Structure formats: C-alpha cells, structure tokens
Coordinates of C-alpha atoms in Angstrom, one line a residue:
Chain A
X17 CA -65.1 33.5 86.6
X18 CA -61.5 34.3 86.1
X19 CA -59.9 37.4 87.8
X20 CA -56.2 38.5 87.5
X21 CA -55.1 41.2 90.0
X22 CA -51.7 42.9 89.2
X23 CA -50.3 39.6 87.9
X24 CA -46.7 39.5 86.8
X25 CA -44.8 36.6 85.5
X26 CA -41.1 36.7 84.6
X27 CA -39.2 33.8 83.0
X28 CA -35.6 33.1 83.6
X29 CA -33.2 35.7 82.1
X30 CA -35.5 38.5 82.7
X31 CA -38.1 37.7 80.2
X32 CA -41.2 39.5 81.2
X33 CA -44.2 37.5 80.0
X34 CA -46.8 39.2 81.9
X35 CA -46.6 42.5 83.8
X36 CA -49.1 44.0 86.2
X37 CA -52.0 42.4 84.4
X38 CA -55.5 43.2 85.9
X39 CA -58.6 41.8 84.1
X40 CA -62.0 40.2 85.0
X41 CA -63.7 37.6 82.9
X42 CA -67.3 36.8 83.9
X43 CA -69.0 33.5 83.6
X44 CA -70.2 32.6 80.1
X45 CA -68.0 35.2 78.2
X46 CA -66.1 34.6 75.0
X47 CA -62.8 36.3 75.1
X48 CA -60.0 36.6 72.4
X49 CA -56.5 37.2 73.6
X50 CA -54.6 38.7 70.8
X51 CA -51.1 40.2 70.2
X52 CA -47.8 39.4 68.6
X53 CA -45.9 36.2 69.4
X54 CA -44.2 36.5 72.7
X55 CA -46.7 39.0 74.0
X56 CA -47.8 36.7 76.8
X57 CA -50.9 35.2 75.5
X58 CA -49.9 31.6 76.2
X59 CA -48.6 32.5 79.6
X60 CA -51.9 34.1 80.4
X61 CA -53.8 30.7 79.7
X62 CA -50.9 28.7 81.5
X63 CA -51.4 30.7 84.6
X64 CA -55.2 30.0 84.7
X65 CA -54.8 26.3 84.7
X66 CA -51.9 26.7 87.0
X67 CA -49.2 25.0 84.7
X68 CA -47.4 28.3 85.8
X69 CA -47.4 30.4 88.9
X70 CA -47.2 34.2 89.0
X71 CA -44.3 36.1 90.5
X72 CA -46.7 38.6 91.8
X73 CA -50.4 39.2 92.0
X74 CA -53.3 37.1 92.7
X75 CA -55.5 34.8 90.2
X76 CA -59.0 33.6 91.0
X77 CA -60.6 30.9 89.1
X78 CA -64.2 30.2 89.9
X79 CA -64.0 32.2 93.0
X80 CA -60.8 30.4 94.5
X81 CA -57.4 32.0 94.7
X82 CA -55.3 29.5 92.8
X83 CA -52.0 31.0 94.1
X84 CA -52.5 29.5 97.3
X85 CA -53.8 26.1 96.0
X86 CA -51.8 23.2 97.1
X87 CA -50.3 21.1 94.5
X88 CA -52.3 18.0 95.2
X89 CA -55.4 20.2 94.5
X90 CA -54.3 21.4 91.1
X91 CA -55.8 18.2 89.3
X92 CA -59.2 19.2 90.7
X93 CA -58.9 22.6 89.5
X94 CA -58.0 21.3 85.9
X95 CA -61.1 19.2 85.9
X96 CA -63.1 22.3 85.6
X97 CA -60.9 23.6 82.7
X98 CA -60.8 22.2 79.2
X99 CA -57.6 22.9 77.2
X100 CA -57.3 22.8 73.4
X101 CA -54.0 23.5 71.5
X102 CA -52.8 24.2 68.0
X103 CA -51.2 20.8 67.9
X104 CA -54.2 19.0 69.3
X105 CA -52.3 16.8 71.6
X106 CA -54.0 13.6 70.7
X107 CA -52.7 10.1 71.5
X108 CA -51.8 8.5 68.2
X109 CA -52.2 5.0 69.5
X110 CA -55.7 5.4 70.6
X111 CA -58.9 5.6 68.5
X112 CA -61.1 8.7 68.5
X113 CA -63.4 7.0 71.0
X114 CA -60.5 6.1 73.2
X115 CA -58.8 9.5 73.3
X116 CA -62.0 11.1 74.6
X117 CA -62.7 8.2 76.9
X118 CA -59.2 8.3 78.3
X119 CA -59.9 12.0 79.6
X120 CA -62.8 10.5 81.7
X121 CA -61.1 7.3 82.6
X122 CA -58.1 8.9 84.1
X123 CA -60.1 11.1 86.5
X124 CA -62.0 7.9 87.7
X125 CA -65.4 8.4 86.0
X126 CA -67.5 5.1 86.1
X127 CA -67.7 3.1 83.0
X128 CA -71.3 3.6 82.4
X129 CA -71.0 7.4 82.5
X130 CA -68.0 7.0 79.9
X131 CA -70.2 4.8 77.7
X132 CA -73.0 7.4 77.4
X133 CA -70.9 10.6 77.5
X134 CA -68.4 9.9 74.9
X135 CA -70.7 9.0 72.0
X136 CA -72.8 12.0 72.9
X137 CA -69.9 14.5 72.8
X138 CA -68.5 12.9 69.5
X139 CA -72.0 13.3 67.9
X140 CA -72.0 17.0 69.2
X141 CA -68.7 17.8 67.4
X142 CA -69.9 15.9 64.3
X143 CA -67.5 12.7 64.6
X144 CA -70.0 10.1 65.2
X145 CA -68.9 8.2 62.1
X146 CA -65.2 8.3 63.0
X147 CA -65.2 6.8 66.6
X148 CA -63.0 3.9 65.5
X149 CA -60.5 5.8 63.5
X150 CA -57.0 6.7 64.5
X151 CA -56.0 10.4 64.6
X152 CA -53.6 10.0 61.7
X153 CA -56.6 8.8 59.6
X154 CA -58.4 12.3 60.2
X155 CA -57.9 15.7 58.7
X156 CA -56.6 18.5 60.7
X157 CA -60.1 19.9 61.4
X158 CA -61.3 16.6 62.6
X159 CA -58.5 16.1 64.8
X160 CA -59.2 19.5 66.3
X161 CA -62.7 18.3 66.9
X162 CA -61.6 15.4 68.8
X163 CA -59.3 17.5 71.0
X164 CA -62.4 19.8 71.7
X165 CA -64.6 16.8 72.5
X166 CA -61.9 15.7 74.9
X167 CA -61.6 19.0 76.5
X168 CA -65.4 19.5 76.8
X169 CA -66.6 15.8 77.6
X170 CA -66.4 16.6 81.4
X171 CA -68.4 19.7 81.0
X172 CA -65.9 22.2 82.3
X173 CA -66.7 25.7 83.5
X174 CA -63.9 27.1 81.4
X175 CA -62.4 26.3 78.1
X176 CA -58.9 27.5 77.3
X177 CA -57.9 27.5 73.6
X178 CA -54.4 28.3 72.4
X179 CA -54.4 29.0 68.8
X180 CA -56.8 26.2 67.9
X181 CA -57.1 27.3 64.2
X182 CA -53.4 27.9 64.0
X183 CA -52.8 24.8 61.8
X184 CA -56.1 24.9 59.9
X185 CA -57.3 26.5 56.5
X186 CA -59.9 29.3 56.8
X187 CA -62.9 27.1 55.9
X188 CA -62.0 24.5 58.4
X189 CA -61.3 27.2 60.9
X190 CA -65.0 28.5 60.6
X191 CA -66.2 25.1 61.4
X192 CA -64.1 25.0 64.6
X193 CA -65.2 28.5 65.7
X194 CA -68.7 27.5 65.2
X195 CA -68.2 24.6 67.6
X196 CA -66.5 26.8 70.3
X197 CA -69.3 29.3 69.8
X198 CA -71.9 26.3 70.5
X199 CA -69.8 25.3 73.6
X200 CA -69.8 29.0 74.7
X201 CA -73.6 29.0 74.4
X202 CA -73.9 26.3 77.0
X203 CA -72.5 28.7 79.6
X204 CA -68.9 27.7 79.2
X205 CA -66.5 30.5 79.5
X206 CA -64.1 30.4 76.5
X207 CA -60.7 32.1 76.5
X208 CA -58.9 32.0 73.1
X209 CA -55.5 33.0 72.2
X210 CA -55.2 33.7 68.4
X211 CA -53.5 35.3 65.4
X212 CA -56.4 34.8 63.2
X213 CA -57.5 38.4 62.3
X214 CA -60.7 37.3 60.2
X215 CA -62.1 35.2 63.0
X216 CA -61.8 37.9 65.5
X217 CA -63.1 40.5 63.2
X218 CA -66.2 38.1 62.2
X219 CA -67.0 37.0 65.8
X220 CA -66.9 40.5 67.2
X221 CA -66.6 39.3 70.8
X222 CA -64.5 40.8 73.8
X223 CA -60.8 41.4 72.7
X224 CA -57.9 41.6 75.1
X225 CA -54.7 42.7 73.4
X226 CA -51.3 42.0 75.0
X227 CA -48.1 43.8 74.0
X228 CA -44.8 42.6 75.7
X229 CA -46.8 41.4 78.7
X230 CA -49.0 44.4 79.2
X231 CA -52.7 44.6 78.6
X232 CA -53.1 47.6 76.2
X233 CA -56.6 47.1 75.0
X234 CA -59.6 45.4 76.4
X235 CA -62.7 45.9 74.2
X236 CA -66.2 44.3 74.2
X237 CA -67.3 43.3 70.6
X238 CA -63.9 44.3 69.4
X239 CA -61.7 43.6 66.3
X240 CA -58.2 42.3 65.8
X241 CA -56.9 45.7 64.8
Chain B
X19 CA -60.5 8.6 94.4
X20 CA -60.3 4.9 94.0
X21 CA -57.7 4.0 91.5
X22 CA -59.1 1.2 89.3
X23 CA -57.5 -2.1 89.5
X24 CA -57.8 -3.2 86.0
X25 CA -56.5 0.2 84.8
X26 CA -53.3 -0.3 86.8
X27 CA -52.9 -3.9 85.7
X28 CA -53.4 -2.9 82.1
X29 CA -50.9 0.1 82.3
X30 CA -48.4 -2.0 84.0
X31 CA -48.5 -4.8 81.6
X32 CA -48.0 -2.3 78.7
X33 CA -45.1 -0.7 80.4
X34 CA -43.4 -4.0 81.2
X35 CA -43.5 -5.3 77.7
X36 CA -42.6 -2.0 76.1
X37 CA -39.0 -2.2 77.2
X38 CA -38.3 -5.9 77.2
X39 CA -34.5 -5.6 77.2
X40 CA -34.2 -2.9 79.8
X41 CA -36.7 -4.7 82.1
X42 CA -34.9 -7.9 81.7
X43 CA -31.5 -6.3 82.5
X44 CA -33.0 -4.9 85.8
X45 CA -34.7 -8.2 86.8
X46 CA -31.5 -10.1 86.0
X47 CA -29.4 -7.7 88.3
X48 CA -32.1 -8.2 90.8
X49 CA -31.8 -12.0 90.6
X50 CA -28.0 -11.9 90.9
X51 CA -27.8 -9.5 93.8
X52 CA -30.6 -11.1 95.8
X53 CA -29.2 -14.6 95.3
X54 CA -25.8 -13.4 96.5
X55 CA -27.5 -11.5 99.4
X56 CA -29.5 -14.6 100.3
X57 CA -26.6 -17.0 100.1
X58 CA -24.6 -14.7 102.4
X59 CA -27.4 -14.9 104.9
X60 CA -27.6 -18.5 104.7
X61 CA -24.0 -19.2 105.1
X62 CA -23.9 -17.2 108.1
X63 CA -26.7 -19.1 109.5
X64 CA -25.1 -22.3 108.7
X65 CA -21.9 -21.1 110.5
X66 CA -24.0 -20.1 113.5
X67 CA -25.7 -23.6 113.5
X68 CA -22.2 -25.4 113.1
X69 CA -21.1 -23.4 116.2
X70 CA -23.9 -24.4 118.0
X71 CA -23.0 -28.0 117.5
X72 CA -19.4 -27.5 118.7
X73 CA -20.8 -25.7 121.8
X74 CA -22.4 -28.9 123.1
X75 CA -19.4 -31.1 123.0
X76 CA -16.6 -28.5 123.4
X77 CA -13.3 -30.2 123.7
X78 CA -9.7 -29.9 123.5
X79 CA -7.0 -32.2 122.2
X80 CA -3.7 -32.9 123.9
X81 CA -1.2 -33.9 121.3
X82 CA 1.7 -35.9 122.5
X83 CA 5.2 -35.7 120.9
X84 CA 5.5 -38.6 118.3
X85 CA 8.6 -39.8 120.2
X86 CA 7.1 -39.5 123.7
X87 CA 7.8 -42.5 126.0
X88 CA 5.0 -44.8 127.3
X89 CA 5.9 -43.4 130.6
X90 CA 5.3 -39.8 129.6
X91 CA 2.0 -40.8 128.0
X92 CA 0.7 -42.7 131.2
X93 CA 1.7 -39.7 133.4
X94 CA -0.6 -37.4 131.2
X95 CA -3.4 -40.1 131.1
X96 CA -3.3 -40.3 134.9
X97 CA -3.4 -36.6 135.3
X98 CA -6.3 -36.3 133.1
X99 CA -8.1 -39.0 134.7
X100 CA -7.5 -37.5 138.0
X101 CA -8.9 -34.1 137.0
X102 CA -12.5 -33.7 138.1
X103 CA -13.3 -31.4 135.3
X104 CA -12.7 -34.1 132.6
X105 CA -15.6 -36.2 131.7
X106 CA -14.3 -38.5 128.9
X107 CA -10.9 -39.2 127.5
X108 CA -10.3 -40.9 124.1
X109 CA -6.8 -41.9 123.2
X110 CA -6.1 -41.8 119.4
X111 CA -3.0 -43.7 118.5
X112 CA -0.5 -43.0 115.7
X113 CA -2.1 -45.7 113.3
X114 CA -5.6 -44.1 114.0
X115 CA -4.2 -40.6 113.4
X116 CA -2.6 -41.8 110.2
X117 CA -6.0 -43.0 109.1
X118 CA -7.7 -39.9 109.9
X119 CA -4.9 -37.9 108.2
X120 CA -5.3 -40.0 105.1
X121 CA -9.1 -39.3 105.2
X122 CA -8.7 -35.6 105.5
X123 CA -6.1 -35.3 102.9
X124 CA -7.4 -37.9 100.5
X125 CA -7.1 -35.5 97.5
X126 CA -3.6 -34.9 98.0
X127 CA -1.9 -38.4 97.7
X128 CA 1.7 -36.7 97.4
X129 CA 1.1 -35.2 100.8
X130 CA -0.1 -38.6 102.2
X131 CA 2.9 -40.2 100.8
X132 CA 5.3 -38.1 102.6
X133 CA 3.8 -39.0 105.9
X134 CA 4.1 -42.2 107.9
X135 CA 2.3 -43.1 111.1
X136 CA 5.5 -42.7 113.0
X137 CA 5.8 -39.0 112.5
X138 CA 2.3 -38.2 113.7
X139 CA 1.4 -37.3 117.1
X140 CA -0.8 -39.6 119.1
X141 CA -3.4 -37.7 121.1
X142 CA -5.9 -37.6 123.8
X143 CA -9.3 -36.1 122.9
X144 CA -10.9 -34.6 125.9
X145 CA -14.7 -34.0 126.6
X146 CA -14.8 -31.9 129.7
X147 CA -17.4 -31.7 132.3
X148 CA -17.8 -28.0 132.1
X149 CA -18.6 -26.0 129.1
X150 CA -17.2 -22.5 129.9
X151 CA -14.5 -21.7 127.4
X152 CA -12.5 -19.9 130.0
X153 CA -12.4 -23.1 132.4
X154 CA -11.8 -25.3 129.5
X155 CA -8.9 -23.4 128.2
X156 CA -7.4 -23.1 131.8
X157 CA -7.7 -26.9 132.1
X158 CA -6.1 -27.5 128.7
X159 CA -3.2 -25.1 129.5
X160 CA -2.2 -27.3 132.6
X161 CA -1.0 -30.1 130.1
X162 CA 0.8 -27.7 127.8
X163 CA 4.2 -27.9 129.6
X164 CA 4.0 -31.5 130.7
X165 CA 6.8 -33.7 129.5
X166 CA 5.9 -35.6 126.2
X167 CA 3.1 -33.0 125.2
X168 CA 3.6 -31.5 121.8
X169 CA 0.5 -29.0 121.8
X170 CA -2.8 -28.5 123.2
X171 CA -5.4 -27.4 120.6
X172 CA -8.9 -26.2 121.5
X173 CA -11.8 -27.0 119.4
X174 CA -13.2 -23.4 119.9
X175 CA -10.0 -22.0 118.4
X176 CA -10.9 -24.1 115.2
X177 CA -14.6 -22.9 115.5
X178 CA -13.4 -19.5 115.9
X179 CA -11.2 -19.8 112.9
X180 CA -14.0 -21.0 110.7
X181 CA -16.2 -18.3 112.1
X182 CA -13.8 -15.7 111.1
X183 CA -13.2 -17.2 107.7
X184 CA -16.8 -17.2 107.1
X185 CA -17.6 -13.8 108.5
X186 CA -14.8 -12.5 105.9
X187 CA -16.5 -14.3 103.2
X188 CA -19.9 -13.2 104.4
X189 CA -18.9 -9.6 104.5
X190 CA -17.4 -9.9 101.0
X191 CA -20.6 -11.4 99.7
X192 CA -22.7 -8.9 101.5
X193 CA -20.7 -6.0 100.2
X194 CA -21.0 -7.5 96.4
X195 CA -24.5 -7.9 97.1
X196 CA -25.2 -4.3 98.3
X197 CA -23.2 -3.0 95.3
X198 CA -25.3 -5.0 93.0
X199 CA -28.5 -4.0 94.8
X200 CA -27.5 -0.4 94.1
X201 CA -27.0 -1.1 90.6
X202 CA -30.5 -3.0 90.5
X203 CA -32.0 0.1 92.2
X204 CA -30.4 2.5 89.5
X205 CA -31.5 0.2 86.7
X206 CA -35.0 0.1 88.0
X207 CA -35.0 3.9 88.4
X208 CA -34.0 4.2 84.7
X209 CA -36.4 1.5 83.4
X210 CA -39.2 3.5 85.1
X211 CA -37.7 6.8 83.6
X212 CA -37.7 5.4 80.2
X213 CA -41.3 4.1 80.5
X214 CA -42.3 7.5 81.6
X215 CA -40.5 9.1 78.7
X216 CA -42.2 6.7 76.3
X217 CA -45.4 7.7 77.7
X218 CA -44.8 11.5 78.2
X219 CA -47.7 12.3 75.7
X220 CA -50.2 10.3 77.7
X221 CA -48.8 11.9 80.9
X222 CA -49.1 15.3 79.6
X223 CA -52.7 14.7 78.7
X224 CA -53.4 13.0 82.0
X225 CA -52.3 16.1 83.8
X226 CA -54.1 18.4 81.5
X227 CA -57.5 16.6 82.1
X228 CA -56.9 16.6 85.9
X229 CA -55.8 12.9 86.7
X230 CA -54.3 13.0 90.1
X231 CA -50.5 12.7 90.6
X232 CA -50.9 9.3 92.5
X233 CA -53.2 8.1 89.6
X234 CA -50.4 8.8 87.1
X235 CA -47.8 7.4 89.5
X236 CA -49.1 4.1 90.8
X237 CA -48.8 2.2 87.5
X238 CA -45.2 3.0 87.3
X239 CA -44.4 2.2 90.9
X240 CA -46.3 -1.1 90.6
X241 CA -44.2 -1.7 87.6
X242 CA -41.0 -1.2 89.6
X243 CA -42.2 -3.5 92.3
X244 CA -43.3 -6.1 89.9
X245 CA -39.8 -6.1 88.4
X246 CA -38.0 -6.6 91.7
X247 CA -40.7 -9.3 92.7
X248 CA -40.0 -11.3 89.5
X249 CA -36.3 -11.1 90.3
X250 CA -37.0 -12.2 93.9
X251 CA -39.0 -15.1 92.6
X252 CA -36.0 -16.5 90.6
X253 CA -33.6 -15.7 93.5
X254 CA -35.8 -17.7 96.0
X255 CA -36.0 -20.5 93.5
X256 CA -32.3 -20.6 93.1
X257 CA -31.7 -20.5 96.9
X258 CA -34.1 -23.2 97.5
X259 CA -33.2 -25.5 94.7
X260 CA -29.4 -24.8 94.1
X261 CA -27.8 -23.1 97.0
X262 CA -29.3 -24.9 99.9
X263 CA -28.8 -28.3 98.5
X264 CA -25.2 -27.1 97.7
X265 CA -24.6 -26.2 101.3
X266 CA -26.0 -29.5 102.5
X267 CA -23.7 -31.3 100.0
X268 CA -20.7 -29.2 101.3
X269 CA -21.6 -30.2 104.8
X270 CA -21.5 -33.9 104.0
X271 CA -18.2 -33.5 102.2
X272 CA -15.3 -35.4 104.0
X273 CA -12.7 -33.6 101.8
X274 CA -13.8 -30.2 103.0
X275 CA -14.0 -30.8 106.6
X276 CA -14.4 -27.0 107.3
X277 CA -18.0 -27.3 106.2
X278 CA -18.8 -30.1 108.6
X279 CA -21.7 -29.4 110.9
X280 CA -23.0 -26.8 108.6
X281 CA -26.8 -27.0 108.5
X282 CA -29.4 -24.6 106.9
X283 CA -32.6 -25.5 108.7
X284 CA -36.0 -25.0 106.8
X285 CA -36.9 -22.2 109.2
X286 CA -33.5 -20.5 108.0
X287 CA -34.5 -21.0 104.5
X288 CA -37.9 -19.6 104.9
X289 CA -36.6 -16.6 106.9
X290 CA -34.0 -15.9 104.2
X291 CA -36.5 -16.0 101.4
X292 CA -38.8 -13.8 103.2
X293 CA -36.1 -11.3 103.9
X294 CA -35.2 -11.5 100.0
X295 CA -38.8 -10.7 99.0
X296 CA -38.8 -7.7 101.4
X297 CA -35.7 -6.3 100.2
X298 CA -36.9 -6.8 96.6
X299 CA -40.1 -4.8 97.5
X300 CA -38.2 -2.0 99.1
X301 CA -35.7 -1.8 96.3
X302 CA -38.6 -1.7 93.6
X303 CA -40.5 0.7 95.6
X304 CA -37.6 3.1 96.2
X305 CA -36.4 3.0 92.7
X306 CA -39.6 3.7 91.1
X307 CA -40.7 6.3 93.7
X308 CA -37.6 8.3 93.2
X309 CA -38.0 8.0 89.4
X310 CA -41.6 9.3 89.5
X311 CA -40.9 12.1 92.0
X312 CA -37.9 13.2 90.2
X313 CA -39.3 13.1 86.6
X314 CA -43.0 13.6 87.1
X315 CA -43.6 17.0 88.4
X316 CA -47.1 18.5 88.4

C-alpha cells in the first residue's frame, strides 16, 4: 500500500529529515512510527500525502509513484488518504455535522450522499448526540473523534495520524486508539506517529523507529522501547 | 468535477461581507478609475464627432483690416466671387463682428468694454466648393497678401487646435485612469489575499481532504470579479446619468465655444459602457488570479 525506496528528504540549512529510508507497508497494516522529536516521523507522513516531495528515492502509494504525480492530481491522491492531527484542525465556526460534511462537500459529493454518510460516521465515532455542537463545546477527546470522522467519512485506503493522542489524557487516548483500531479492522491501512509509550506497548503492532532520519528498527508486534 | 453554483455563491457572499471596509475601498477605486477612463473615451469620441461636423462645411475666414477702404474690400470680394473653388461668401461687417464678440466674451464685461466695433475686423466667411484641406489652404493663401487683408484663418486650424487640446486632456485622463486601475488591481489583489488569510484554516482542510485547486480558487476569483463589476455598475451609471448630460450641456454652452459641436451618441455611450465592463472583468480576474496563484500553493 505504501512503499518507500531509498527516500531522502533534506530541509533548508542541511537538516536531514529522512535519509535513505526504505520500507514497505501492506494493505490493512497498523504501523506505529516512533522516535524522538525531529527524528523524521512527521516528514514521513507528509511525504505519503505529498505535502512534501523527497530529494531522492521513490514513493509508491496504492501502486502509484507519487513522485511523478502532477500537481493537479494530488487532490485525487489525498481523497484516498485521511489525515488526523494532534491539534484536530477543526473549523471553529462550523458545527460537528458541518465539519464532517465540509470534507465531502468540497470534493463534490452529492447532497444525498452527504446526508446519509455524515450521520453514519458520527454514530460510528460515538458523537451522534453532538452533531449540532461547535468544536469549542466539546472535550479534547470528542474533538479528536470529529477529526477522525472527517478523515474517515470518505472511506480512505490509508489513515495518517500524527500524534493523535498528544493532547489527550491516558483514558481518553485509549478510547481514540480503540476507534483507530476499529477503523483499521475495516481494511484501512493506519500509519500513526506517536510518543505514547503505553499505547504502543499495549497495542503490540508493527513499530518503525526513526532516529535522525534513519530507520533503526522495524519490528512486527513491537514495543516502544 | 462540477463546481456547485450554490457553494460558490455562498462562499463568495461570505468573503465579500467579511472585509467590508477593504472591499468598499477596492470598489470605490474601481468606480473612480473606470469613470475617468470612460470619460476620457467619451470626450475623445465627442471631439471626433465635432471634427466630423467641421469636415462637412470646412471653411476659412478672410479678415479685413479694420481700416481697409471700401475699394480694397470690393476688390477682395470680386476676386472671391471670380474664384471657381468658392461656393458661398458671407460678409460679416464690424457691427455683426462686435455682436459676435460680445456673445463670445459675455462673461468678461471688462474685455467687451475695451472693444468698439471700429477696431474689430470685418470678414468674409468662405464655404469652398472643394473640401480637400490642401486645396482650401492654397485657396485661402492667395488672399493673404492682398491689400486690405488682415489675416486668413482656416477652420481646420481651429479644429486642429481643439483636437490637440483634447488629445492632451484625454492622454492625461487616461494616464490617471491607468494609474488608478493599477491601484484598483493591487487593492483587489490584497482584498483577496486578506480573504484567503481569514480562511486559511478552511483552505488547509480543503487541501487535506482533496479539494481540487480550482474548487478552492473559484470563489475567490468570483469575489474579485464581483467587486470590479459592482464598481463598473456605479461607473456606468455615473457616465450615463452624469458625465454624458454634462458633455451635452457643455456643447450647448455659448460661453465655452470650444465645446460646440461636441456630441456623444447613444452608440458611443453603449460602446464606452461595454468597454468599461470588459475592463472591469479583466482587472478583477487578473487581480484575484494573481492573488490565488501566488498565495495558494498546493
């Protein structure tokens, strides 16, 4: 589903974010990206949905080489990739329902599709009773659920999560992880960057560890270390 | 992918009302610049129309010396009458010239007071049979050196002078209009930029979930065009109901004879208004297109 071949990414001022990374992630896998801050986890995720382009190497997503993807096709790539962030990135002037519907609206989904899919996904993430609330009326965990609903409402092949539990307490984090696990069970490949030791150790999924841009460990059913 | 009309309409309306002051500033600049531009165009057309009129009855005037004898005058008249190129001769005596003078300078009584009929030159006003300016000029020149002749003035010299004057005015008007249009363009660009900044979170999410570039851009470009179109509407109204009646009034004005014969036809007005609308759309489209392409990367 996601393949990196000798990928290097260097930012301005010779900051190596990723160096000669080669990795293959299959469809339906759940993968943790771990490592210290600045080790290249976020860059890894940003390369997959082409927010960044690598200096060297090739990246395949769903069988397509995205390095050669022309810029007008990038939106279509991103429709297959859901993204979740530490800071949720919700629109504060829109309700829970509108936030999720917005994601479908702007990719031109017909209204009847929006009307059926949005309530269904909000029910799945356990927010059926909060559809009319605004983000600032929700707890952090609930906001992250809205963000996950928005990322998943279009049923993407891949879900990228960049520290989704970074702002949440342990109990709430467990709830979010259950949700991501459930999404993974529908066949969606989940790639999650995290610092949360207990989550990684509890889930026992594949772990890829980065250190200053290099992959130093790739372990199935791994731990945080 | 089809971009939904109601989506664009909704987004554009939100954008326009979000920055009322900045939006108004750009619209007003568009109004002023387009009105200037349109006025310059209409004035130019008015001059052309006026010149067309002169062309029909092109004439020259043989001014006689105020102290010329009857004999000299008769001699000039005989020569004129004998000339096959002359179609019609009108003699304007000193009293008639004085009346004309009083009419032309009615707003400067002091000037009129210093003048008496005796010091004004009587004249022959000539309508020639041919209209070629060169032949007319040659014809007129024959009388320049005749005894008792003070001066020969050609109508087209006057026309030329009017034309030159208005060309100068027109060029300055156009220059000012162009400068203001550039200002309008930059204001539009900045309005759109501010609108995009205000909506950067939404734009970020749109990119994230895979909205196409055009889907994101179109509401902003529509916003820019609507701003200039609103400006154009006001400019068209002011040209139709203020500037054009004003030019008509000037052309009737006996005090300012330079405007006599000026005429802005309905066709001129429609053409100018259409041009103003086209310029407005172009300015709006360029301003907002530059804004979205510079500040809205993938």
